[in-house]
Every structure is written in structure tokens, then in C-alpha cells.
PDB file of C-alpha atoms and ligand atoms in Angstrom:
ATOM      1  CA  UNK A 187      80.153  14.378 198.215  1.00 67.00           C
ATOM      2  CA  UNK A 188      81.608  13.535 194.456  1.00 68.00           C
ATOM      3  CA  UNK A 189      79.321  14.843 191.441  1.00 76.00           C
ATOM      4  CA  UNK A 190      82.445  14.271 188.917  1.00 77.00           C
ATOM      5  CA  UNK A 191      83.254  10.746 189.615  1.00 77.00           C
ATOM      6  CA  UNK A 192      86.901  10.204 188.657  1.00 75.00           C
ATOM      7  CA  UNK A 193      87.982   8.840 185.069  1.00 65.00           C
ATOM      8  CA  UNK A 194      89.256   5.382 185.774  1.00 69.00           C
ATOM      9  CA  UNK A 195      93.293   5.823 185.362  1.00 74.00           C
ATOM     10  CA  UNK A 196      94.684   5.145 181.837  1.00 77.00           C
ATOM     11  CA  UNK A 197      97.826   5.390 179.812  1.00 90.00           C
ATOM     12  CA  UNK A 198      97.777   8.268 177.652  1.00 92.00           C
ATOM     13  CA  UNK A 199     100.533   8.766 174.504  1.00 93.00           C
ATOM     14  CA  UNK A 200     100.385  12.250 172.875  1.00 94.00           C
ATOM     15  CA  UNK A 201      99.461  12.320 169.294  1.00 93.00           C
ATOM     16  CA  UNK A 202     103.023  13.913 167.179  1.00 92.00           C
ATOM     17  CA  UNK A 203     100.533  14.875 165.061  1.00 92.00           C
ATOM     18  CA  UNK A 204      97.463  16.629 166.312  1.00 91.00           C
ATOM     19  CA  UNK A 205      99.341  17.069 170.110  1.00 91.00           C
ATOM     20  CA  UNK A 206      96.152  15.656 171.553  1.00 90.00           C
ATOM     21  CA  UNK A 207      96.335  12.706 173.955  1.00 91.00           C
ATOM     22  CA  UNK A 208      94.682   9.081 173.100  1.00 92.00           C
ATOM     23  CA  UNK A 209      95.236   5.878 175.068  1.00 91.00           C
ATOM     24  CA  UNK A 210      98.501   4.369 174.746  1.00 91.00           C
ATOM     25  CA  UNK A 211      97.372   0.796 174.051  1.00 90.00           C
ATOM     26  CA  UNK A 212      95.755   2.042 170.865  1.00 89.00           C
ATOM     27  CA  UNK A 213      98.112   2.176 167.784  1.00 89.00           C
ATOM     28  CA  UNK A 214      96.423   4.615 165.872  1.00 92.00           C
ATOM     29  CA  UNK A 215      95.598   8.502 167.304  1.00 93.00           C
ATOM     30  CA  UNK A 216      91.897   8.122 168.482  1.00 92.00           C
ATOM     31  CA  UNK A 217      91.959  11.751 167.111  1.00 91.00           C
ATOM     32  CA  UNK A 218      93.517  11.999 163.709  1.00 93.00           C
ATOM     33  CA  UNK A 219      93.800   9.071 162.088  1.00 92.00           C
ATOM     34  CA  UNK A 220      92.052   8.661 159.223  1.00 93.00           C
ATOM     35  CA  UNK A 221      91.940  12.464 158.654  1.00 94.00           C
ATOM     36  CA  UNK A 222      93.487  14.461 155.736  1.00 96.00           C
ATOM     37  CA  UNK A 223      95.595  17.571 157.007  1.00 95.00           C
ATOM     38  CA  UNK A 224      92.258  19.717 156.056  1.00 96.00           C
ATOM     39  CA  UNK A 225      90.341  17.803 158.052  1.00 96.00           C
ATOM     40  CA  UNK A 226      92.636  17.709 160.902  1.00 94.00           C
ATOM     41  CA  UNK A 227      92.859  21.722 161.306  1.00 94.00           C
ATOM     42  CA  UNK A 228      89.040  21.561 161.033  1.00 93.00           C
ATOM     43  CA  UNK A 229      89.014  19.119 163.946  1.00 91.00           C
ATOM     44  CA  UNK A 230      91.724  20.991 166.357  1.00 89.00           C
ATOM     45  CA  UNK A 231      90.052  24.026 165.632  1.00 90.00           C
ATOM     46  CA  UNK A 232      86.441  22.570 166.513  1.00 88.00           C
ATOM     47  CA  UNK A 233      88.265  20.248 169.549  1.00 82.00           C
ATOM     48  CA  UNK A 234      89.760  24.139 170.783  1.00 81.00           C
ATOM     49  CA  UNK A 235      86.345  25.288 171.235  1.00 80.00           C
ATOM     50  CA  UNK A 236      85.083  22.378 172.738  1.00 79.00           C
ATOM     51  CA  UNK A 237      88.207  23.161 175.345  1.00 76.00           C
ATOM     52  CA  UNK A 238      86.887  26.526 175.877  1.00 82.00           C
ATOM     53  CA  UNK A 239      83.722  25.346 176.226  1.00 84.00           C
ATOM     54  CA  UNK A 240      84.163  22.904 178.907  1.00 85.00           C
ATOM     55  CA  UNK A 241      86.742  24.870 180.700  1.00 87.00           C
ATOM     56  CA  UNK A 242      83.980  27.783 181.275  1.00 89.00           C
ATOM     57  CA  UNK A 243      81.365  25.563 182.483  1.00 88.00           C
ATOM     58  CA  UNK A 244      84.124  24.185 185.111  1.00 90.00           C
ATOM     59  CA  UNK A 245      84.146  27.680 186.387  1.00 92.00           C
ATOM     60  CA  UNK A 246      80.347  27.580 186.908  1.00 93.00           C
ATOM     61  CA  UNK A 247      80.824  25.074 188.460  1.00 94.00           C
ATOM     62  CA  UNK A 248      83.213  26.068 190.945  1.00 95.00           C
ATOM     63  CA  UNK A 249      81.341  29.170 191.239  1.00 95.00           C
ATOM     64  CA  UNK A 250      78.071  27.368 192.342  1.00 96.00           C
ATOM     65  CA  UNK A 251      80.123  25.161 194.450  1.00 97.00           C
ATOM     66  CA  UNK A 252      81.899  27.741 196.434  1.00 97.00           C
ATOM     67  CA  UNK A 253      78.144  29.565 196.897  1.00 96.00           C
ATOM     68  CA  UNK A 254      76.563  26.813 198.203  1.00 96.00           C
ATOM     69  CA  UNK A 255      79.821  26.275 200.685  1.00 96.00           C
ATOM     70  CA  UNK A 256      79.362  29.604 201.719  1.00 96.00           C
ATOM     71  CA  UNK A 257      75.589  28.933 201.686  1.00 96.00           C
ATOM     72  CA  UNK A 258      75.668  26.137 204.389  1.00 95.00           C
ATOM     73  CA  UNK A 259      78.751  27.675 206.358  1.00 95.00           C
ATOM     74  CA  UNK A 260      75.989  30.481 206.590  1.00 95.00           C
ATOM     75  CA  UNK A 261      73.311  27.940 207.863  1.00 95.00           C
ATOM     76  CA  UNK A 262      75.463  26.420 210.385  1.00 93.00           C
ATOM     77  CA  UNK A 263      76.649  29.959 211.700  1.00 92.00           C
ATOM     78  CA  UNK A 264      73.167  30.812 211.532  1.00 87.00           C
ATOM     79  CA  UNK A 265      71.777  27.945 214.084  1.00 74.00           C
TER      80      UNK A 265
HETATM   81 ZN1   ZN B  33      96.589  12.556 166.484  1.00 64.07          ZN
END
């Protein structure tokens, strides 16, 4: 039972510049190139609540995923 499937394995590099990760084979930072250093502490700061974001909704789902273990540990106790 998978919901997530898996990201398919890559090499990553980490950006000197923003400190975010792009794929290594790429020569440019998928992330800040092309940006002005305005435009870059716009992004991180927009990419940090995106982080947040995302990082809260994986605790939802943990949370529903634990109930519904408990759920059908509850069902199979029950019968
Ligand atoms: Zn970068």
C-alpha cells in the first residue's frame, strides 16, 4: 500500500548560492539562475514557506495514516 510513489533516484548538487538542491547534470541552479540577488531572497523566502507548507501537510498525513492503522487494528480485534 504506496500513496507517495517514490521519486525516481537522481543526482543532486547543492546550489553555493541559494543552498537549495538541483540535479547535478544541469549546469545552471534550476533555482537561481537567472535571478538578481532581490529576486533570489524573494524566492528563498517564498520556497521557505512552501517548506513549511508541505512539511505540515506530511504531518496530516501521518496523522490520518496512523488513525486509520489504529482504525483497522480495531476492526480486526473487533472480529
Ligand atoms: Zn541556486
Amino acid at each position: 500500500m504506496r500513496f507517495i510513489p517514490a521519486p525516481p533516484p537522481e543526482a543532486l548538487k547543492t546550489c553555493q548560492r541559494c543552498n537549495l538542491q538541483s540535479p547535478e547534470k544541469t549546469s545552471e541552479c534550476t533555482h537561481c539562475a537567472g535571478l538578481s540577488d532581490a529576486e533570489l531572497k524573494d524566492y528563498l523566502k517564498r520556497h521557505q514557506g512552501q517548506a513549511e507548507a508541505s512539511s505540515k501537510l506530511g504531518q496530516y498525513f501521518a496523522l490520518a495514516a496512523a488513525l486509520i492503522f489504529t482504525l483497522l487494528v480495531l476492526s480486526i480485534l473487533g472480529n
